[in-house]
Coordinates of C-alpha atoms in Angstrom, one line a residue:
M1 CA 29.7 14.9 3.9
A2 CA 28.9 17.8 1.7
A3 CA 28.0 15.5 -1.1
N4 CA 25.7 13.5 1.2
L5 CA 24.0 16.7 2.4
A6 CA 23.5 18.0 -1.1
E7 CA 22.0 14.6 -2.1
Q8 CA 19.8 14.7 1.0
Q9 CA 18.5 18.1 0.1
Q10 CA 17.8 17.0 -3.5
V11 CA 15.7 14.1 -2.3
V12 CA 13.8 16.4 0.2
D13 CA 13.0 18.9 -2.5
L14 CA 11.9 16.1 -4.8
C15 CA 9.8 14.6 -2.1
I16 CA 8.0 17.9 -1.5
Q17 CA 7.4 18.4 -5.2
V18 CA 5.6 15.0 -5.3
Q19 CA 3.7 15.7 -2.1
Q20 CA 2.3 19.0 -3.4
I21 CA 0.4 17.1 -6.1
A22 CA -2.8 15.6 -4.6
A23 CA -3.2 11.9 -5.4
P24 CA -6.1 10.3 -3.5
T25 CA -6.5 6.6 -4.3
G26 CA -8.3 6.5 -7.7
Q27 CA -7.3 10.0 -8.6
E28 CA -3.6 9.6 -9.2
S29 CA -3.6 10.8 -12.8
E30 CA -2.1 14.3 -12.2
R31 CA 0.8 12.9 -10.1
A32 CA 1.3 10.1 -12.6
R33 CA 1.6 12.6 -15.5
W34 CA 4.1 14.7 -13.5
V35 CA 6.2 11.5 -12.7
A36 CA 6.1 10.5 -16.4
E37 CA 7.3 13.9 -17.6
W38 CA 10.0 14.0 -14.9
L39 CA 11.4 10.7 -16.1
R40 CA 11.3 11.8 -19.8
Q41 CA 13.3 14.9 -18.9
R42 CA 15.9 12.6 -17.3
G43 CA 16.4 10.7 -20.6
Y44 CA 13.9 7.9 -20.4
S45 CA 12.5 7.7 -23.9
D46 CA 10.1 4.7 -23.4
V47 CA 8.0 6.0 -20.5
L48 CA 4.5 4.5 -20.4
H49 CA 1.5 5.9 -18.5
D50 CA -1.1 3.1 -18.5
D51 CA -4.9 3.1 -18.0
Y52 CA -4.4 2.3 -14.3
D53 CA -2.2 5.5 -13.8
N54 CA 0.9 3.4 -13.4
V55 CA 4.1 4.9 -14.9
Y56 CA 6.8 2.6 -16.3
A57 CA 10.3 3.3 -17.3
C58 CA 12.9 0.7 -18.1
L59 CA 16.7 1.0 -17.7
R60 CA 18.0 -1.6 -20.2
G61 CA 20.6 -4.0 -18.9
R62 CA 23.0 -6.4 -20.5
Q63 CA 20.3 -9.0 -20.4
H64 CA 16.5 -8.6 -20.5
K65 CA 15.4 -11.5 -18.4
P66 CA 15.1 -12.0 -15.5
A67 CA 14.4 -8.3 -14.8
L68 CA 14.3 -6.4 -11.5
L69 CA 11.2 -4.3 -10.6
I70 CA 11.7 -1.2 -8.4
S71 CA 8.3 0.3 -7.4
A72 CA 6.7 3.0 -5.2
H73 CA 3.0 3.8 -4.9
T74 CA 1.8 7.2 -5.8
D75 CA -1.5 7.3 -4.1
T76 CA -2.3 8.8 -0.7
V77 CA -5.2 8.4 1.8
F78 CA -6.0 12.1 1.8
P79 CA -8.9 13.6 -0.2
A80 CA -8.1 16.1 -3.0
G81 CA -9.1 19.2 -1.0
V82 CA -6.8 18.5 2.0
N83 CA -4.3 21.3 2.9
L84 CA -0.9 20.0 1.8
A85 CA 1.1 22.8 3.5
I86 CA 4.6 21.7 4.7
R87 CA 5.8 22.6 8.2
Y88 CA 9.5 22.4 9.3
D89 CA 10.5 21.7 12.9
E90 CA 14.2 22.6 13.0
E91 CA 14.6 21.7 16.7
Q92 CA 13.2 18.2 16.2
R93 CA 14.7 17.9 12.7
C94 CA 11.3 16.9 11.3
I95 CA 9.3 17.9 8.2
Y96 CA 5.5 17.6 8.5
G97 CA 2.9 17.2 5.7
P98 CA 0.0 14.9 4.7
G99 CA 1.4 12.0 2.6
L100 CA 5.0 13.1 3.0
G101 CA 6.2 9.8 4.3
D102 CA 3.5 7.6 2.8
N103 CA 4.4 7.7 0.1
S104 CA 5.9 10.9 -1.4
T105 CA 9.3 10.0 0.0
G106 CA 9.1 6.6 -1.6
V107 CA 8.2 8.1 -5.0
A108 CA 11.1 10.6 -4.6
A109 CA 13.5 7.8 -3.9
L110 CA 12.3 5.9 -6.9
L111 CA 12.8 8.9 -9.2
W112 CA 16.2 9.8 -7.7
L113 CA 17.4 6.2 -8.2
A114 CA 16.2 6.2 -11.8
A115 CA 18.0 9.4 -12.5
E116 CA 21.1 8.3 -10.7
L117 CA 21.5 5.1 -12.7
H118 CA 20.6 6.6 -16.1
G119 CA 23.6 7.2 -18.3
Q120 CA 25.9 5.0 -16.3
E121 CA 27.2 1.6 -17.4
P122 CA 24.2 -0.7 -18.2
P123 CA 23.2 -2.9 -15.2
P124 CA 23.5 -6.7 -15.4
V125 CA 19.7 -7.0 -16.1
D126 CA 16.8 -4.8 -17.1
I127 CA 15.6 -2.6 -14.2
W128 CA 11.9 -1.6 -14.4
F129 CA 11.0 1.5 -12.5
V130 CA 7.3 1.6 -11.7
A131 CA 5.3 4.4 -9.9
N132 CA 2.1 2.5 -9.3
A133 CA -1.4 3.6 -8.3
G134 CA -4.0 2.0 -6.0
E135 CA -2.0 0.8 -3.0
E136 CA -4.0 2.4 -0.3
G137 CA -7.4 1.5 1.2
N138 CA -9.8 0.2 -1.4
G139 CA -7.3 0.6 -4.2
N140 CA -6.8 -3.1 -3.5
L141 CA -3.3 -3.1 -5.0
R142 CA -4.8 -2.7 -8.4
G143 CA -1.8 -0.8 -9.7
M144 CA 0.7 -3.4 -8.7
R145 CA -1.5 -6.2 -9.9
A146 CA -1.5 -4.5 -13.3
A147 CA 2.2 -3.9 -13.3
V148 CA 3.0 -7.6 -12.4
D149 CA 0.5 -8.8 -15.0
R150 CA 2.3 -6.7 -17.6
L151 CA 5.9 -7.8 -16.5
Q152 CA 5.4 -11.2 -14.9
N153 CA 7.0 -13.1 -17.8
V154 CA 10.3 -11.3 -17.3
L155 CA 10.4 -10.5 -13.6
G156 CA 12.9 -12.2 -11.4
A157 CA 12.6 -10.1 -8.2
A158 CA 11.0 -6.9 -6.8
I159 CA 12.0 -4.2 -4.4
V160 CA 9.1 -2.1 -3.1
I161 CA 9.8 1.3 -1.6
E162 CA 7.9 2.9 1.2
G163 CA 9.0 6.3 2.5
M164 CA 9.1 5.4 6.2
G165 CA 10.3 2.4 8.2
L166 CA 14.0 2.5 7.3
Q167 CA 14.9 -0.3 9.8
R168 CA 12.3 -2.7 8.4
V169 CA 12.7 -5.4 5.8
V170 CA 9.2 -6.8 4.9
S171 CA 9.4 -10.2 3.2
R172 CA 6.0 -11.7 4.2
A173 CA 2.7 -10.5 2.8
L174 CA -0.2 -10.0 5.2
G175 CA -3.3 -11.3 3.6
S176 CA -6.6 -9.4 3.9
R177 CA -10.2 -9.6 2.8
R178 CA -12.5 -6.6 2.8
F179 CA -16.3 -6.6 2.6
R180 CA -19.0 -4.0 2.2
I181 CA -22.1 -5.3 4.0
A182 CA -25.2 -3.4 2.9
V183 CA -28.8 -3.6 4.2
H184 CA -31.9 -2.5 2.4
A185 CA -35.2 -2.2 4.3
P186 CA -38.7 -0.7 3.8
G187 CA -38.1 2.2 6.2
G188 CA -40.6 5.0 6.9
H189 CA -41.5 7.6 9.5
S190 CA -40.2 7.0 13.0
W191 CA -43.7 7.6 14.6
S192 CA -46.3 6.5 12.1
D193 CA -44.4 3.5 10.7
F194 CA -42.9 2.3 14.0
G195 CA -42.2 -1.4 13.9
V196 CA -41.3 -1.4 10.2
A197 CA -37.8 -2.9 9.6
S198 CA -35.0 -0.3 9.7
A199 CA -31.8 -0.9 7.8
V200 CA -29.8 0.8 10.5
H201 CA -31.3 -1.4 13.3
V202 CA -30.5 -4.5 11.3
L203 CA -27.0 -3.4 10.5
V204 CA -26.1 -2.5 14.0
N205 CA -27.3 -5.9 15.2
L206 CA -25.3 -7.6 12.5
A207 CA -22.3 -5.4 13.5
S208 CA -22.7 -6.4 17.1
E209 CA -22.4 -10.1 16.1
L210 CA -19.2 -9.2 14.2
T211 CA -17.7 -7.6 17.3
R212 CA -18.1 -10.9 19.1
L213 CA -15.8 -12.8 16.7
R214 CA -12.8 -14.3 18.5
P215 CA -10.0 -14.7 16.0
P216 CA -6.9 -16.7 17.1
A217 CA -3.9 -14.9 18.6
A218 CA -1.6 -17.2 16.8
P219 CA -1.4 -17.0 13.8
R220 CA -2.2 -13.3 14.4
T221 CA -5.7 -12.6 12.9
T222 CA -7.7 -9.4 13.2
F223 CA -10.9 -7.8 12.1
N224 CA -12.2 -4.2 12.1
V225 CA -15.4 -2.4 11.2
G226 CA -13.8 0.7 9.9
V227 CA -16.8 2.6 8.3
I228 CA -20.5 2.5 9.1
S229 CA -23.1 4.8 7.5
G230 CA -26.8 5.0 6.6
G231 CA -30.1 6.7 7.3
T232 CA -31.4 10.1 6.2
S233 CA -32.6 11.8 9.4
I234 CA -33.2 11.3 13.1
N235 CA -36.9 10.7 12.6
T236 CA -36.7 8.5 9.6
I237 CA -36.7 4.7 9.7
A238 CA -33.6 4.0 7.5
Q239 CA -34.0 2.4 4.1
Y240 CA -30.3 1.8 3.6
A241 CA -27.2 1.3 5.8
E242 CA -23.8 -0.2 5.2
L243 CA -20.5 -1.0 6.8
E244 CA -17.0 -1.8 5.6
L245 CA -15.2 -4.7 7.3
D246 CA -11.5 -5.5 7.2
L247 CA -10.2 -9.0 7.9
R248 CA -6.5 -9.8 8.2
S249 CA -4.3 -12.8 9.1
E250 CA -0.7 -13.9 8.9
E251 CA -1.8 -17.3 7.5
P252 CA -4.2 -17.9 4.6
A253 CA -6.0 -20.8 6.4
A254 CA -6.8 -18.6 9.4
L255 CA -8.1 -15.8 7.2
E256 CA -10.4 -18.2 5.4
L257 CA -11.8 -19.5 8.7
L258 CA -12.6 -15.9 9.7
V259 CA -14.2 -15.2 6.4
N260 CA -16.4 -18.3 6.8
Q261 CA -17.5 -17.0 10.2
V262 CA -18.4 -13.6 8.8
E263 CA -20.3 -15.3 5.9
Q264 CA -22.3 -17.4 8.4
I265 CA -23.3 -14.2 10.3
V266 CA -24.5 -12.5 7.1
Q267 CA -26.4 -15.6 6.0
R268 CA -28.4 -15.5 9.3
Y269 CA -29.8 -12.2 8.0
Q270 CA -30.7 -13.6 4.6
T271 CA -33.3 -16.2 5.7
P272 CA -37.0 -16.1 4.5
R273 CA -38.0 -14.5 7.8
W274 CA -35.9 -11.4 7.1
R275 CA -36.9 -11.3 3.4
Q276 CA -40.6 -11.4 4.4
A277 CA -39.9 -8.3 6.5
G278 CA -38.5 -6.6 3.4
V279 CA -34.9 -6.8 4.5
I280 CA -32.2 -7.6 2.0
V281 CA -28.6 -8.0 3.2
D282 CA -25.7 -8.3 0.7
A283 CA -22.0 -8.7 1.3
E284 CA -19.7 -7.4 -1.5
L285 CA -16.0 -8.3 -1.7
I286 CA -14.2 -4.9 -2.1
G287 CA -10.7 -6.0 -1.3
D288 CA -8.6 -9.1 -1.5
R289 CA -4.9 -8.7 -0.7
P290 CA -3.1 -12.0 -1.3
A291 CA -0.7 -13.6 1.2
G292 CA 2.8 -15.0 0.4
G293 CA 6.4 -14.7 1.5
I294 CA 10.0 -15.7 1.4
P295 CA 11.9 -17.0 4.4
A296 CA 14.2 -14.9 6.6
D297 CA 17.3 -16.8 5.1
H298 CA 16.4 -16.0 1.5
P299 CA 19.3 -14.3 -0.3
L300 CA 17.2 -11.2 -1.1
V301 CA 16.2 -10.8 2.6
Q302 CA 19.7 -11.3 3.8
A303 CA 21.0 -8.8 1.2
A304 CA 18.6 -6.2 2.5
V305 CA 19.6 -6.9 6.1
Q306 CA 23.3 -6.6 5.3
S307 CA 22.7 -3.5 3.2
L308 CA 21.1 -1.8 6.2
I309 CA 24.0 -2.8 8.5
G310 CA 26.4 -1.5 5.9
V311 CA 24.9 2.0 6.2
G312 CA 24.9 1.9 10.0
V313 CA 21.2 1.0 10.6
Q314 CA 20.2 -1.8 12.9
P315 CA 17.6 -3.9 11.0
Q316 CA 14.3 -4.9 12.6
V317 CA 14.2 -8.7 11.9
A318 CA 11.3 -9.6 14.2
N319 CA 8.5 -8.0 12.3
R320 CA 8.8 -9.0 8.6
I321 CA 5.1 -9.1 7.8
S322 CA 2.9 -6.3 6.5
S323 CA 0.4 -5.5 3.8
T324 CA 2.2 -3.7 1.0
D325 CA 2.5 -3.8 -2.8
A326 CA 5.0 -6.6 -2.2
N327 CA 2.0 -8.8 -1.6
V328 CA 1.4 -9.2 -5.3
P329 CA 4.8 -10.5 -6.4
L330 CA 5.2 -12.6 -3.3
S331 CA 1.8 -14.2 -3.9
R332 CA 3.1 -15.2 -7.4
N333 CA 6.3 -16.7 -6.1
I334 CA 8.4 -13.7 -7.2
P335 CA 11.0 -12.9 -4.5
A336 CA 10.3 -9.4 -3.1
V337 CA 11.1 -7.2 -0.2
C338 CA 9.6 -3.9 0.9
I339 CA 12.1 -1.4 2.4
G340 CA 11.9 2.1 3.9
I341 CA 14.0 5.2 3.1
T342 CA 13.9 7.2 6.3
D343 CA 12.3 7.5 9.8
G344 CA 8.9 9.1 10.2
G345 CA 5.6 8.7 11.9
N346 CA 1.9 9.6 12.1
A347 CA 1.2 7.8 8.8
H348 CA -2.3 8.6 7.4
R349 CA -2.6 11.6 9.7
L350 CA -2.5 15.3 8.8
D351 CA 0.6 15.7 11.0
E352 CA 2.5 12.9 9.2
W353 CA 6.3 13.6 9.4
I354 CA 9.7 12.4 8.2
T355 CA 13.2 13.3 9.3
A356 CA 15.7 14.2 6.6
D357 CA 18.7 13.1 8.7
F358 CA 18.5 9.4 7.5
L359 CA 17.7 10.0 3.9
S360 CA 21.4 9.6 2.8
Q361 CA 21.6 6.3 4.5
G362 CA 18.2 5.2 3.1
M363 CA 19.2 6.2 -0.4
Q364 CA 22.5 4.3 -0.1
H365 CA 20.6 1.3 1.2
L366 CA 18.3 1.4 -1.8
R367 CA 21.2 1.8 -4.3
T368 CA 23.2 -1.0 -2.7
L369 CA 20.3 -3.4 -2.6
T370 CA 19.4 -2.6 -6.2
D371 CA 23.0 -3.2 -7.4
W372 CA 23.1 -6.5 -5.5
A373 CA 19.7 -7.7 -6.7
A374 CA 20.6 -7.0 -10.4
K375 CA 23.9 -8.9 -10.1
W376 CA 22.1 -11.8 -8.2
L377 CA 19.5 -12.2 -10.9
A378 CA 22.1 -12.2 -13.6
A379 CA 24.2 -14.8 -11.8
A380 CA 21.2 -17.0 -11.1
S381 CA 20.2 -17.1 -14.8
A382 CA 23.8 -17.7 -16.1

């Protein structure tokens, strides 16, 4: 027990060190530099920090191919100036802090595992540890795309780490498509130019049509207008306005159908009648998260389930689909799962929290699954 508590505190301390370095999506460089230096200090001599702010370190195994990828994303949803103060609730056994669970705990787990395995007997296959950028929001999984592009010729499987959701084993990738729809119009003064086309008026009418979309309940398919902005003042007819639209589905065909419906709505505002009024409407693709998956009876999924049971955690097997960095390897037919390290909540909120009580179980789960996956890849290639 004492060893587990000591290990648990080490992971908590490491998690907070990571969390205290601001890393908004697209601004992960400082955290990436810190991660790279931390790995070098633990004996990894070939650490690479690439142009995407991904950090790579390889634990050389007895064979180099197929290799195992272990990853955790370094970026957060919070802007650089957010207050990163940590708060402890001893009664509830919770630790609060922006980005603590998503994904400082995941990065801490990645680093802890890399340090734990270094200097031991070489694993059966190469294990690549990657702290990748660009998972959140409009990062569009760019870090993981770059990592898989770099390693695809050697990869046999991937384990993606998220800080929260210990009970979950995600093995199906939720596909999504994201658009920025922008409107340009002549604009003018709200009194003297009344009747001139307004970008805001056009956009809200277009948005109203979007809200009347009726995606299917099965396969589950959703849409959301998450951001809308434009105009300059209350008495100005707007020259510019835009919105950002998120589309998701469990099935690629249903997602494509929804995308087609959105495109038809946009096209209705691109006719000569609107152009004659000086209105220009454009839809820009700003996010494309690929779908994919492996079945529930796949050996990697079953190994993750049994690993959780082995540490005394009841797995959630009903909800295996999500949008994570695992989307990228899964979409390229590389077996992958996304797992959590502890319990937590309020993700993407300032009062995000984790509990340290399950960290020892989560770390043992990660260690067991990593060991199994490395042996499985070696046996499969024999």
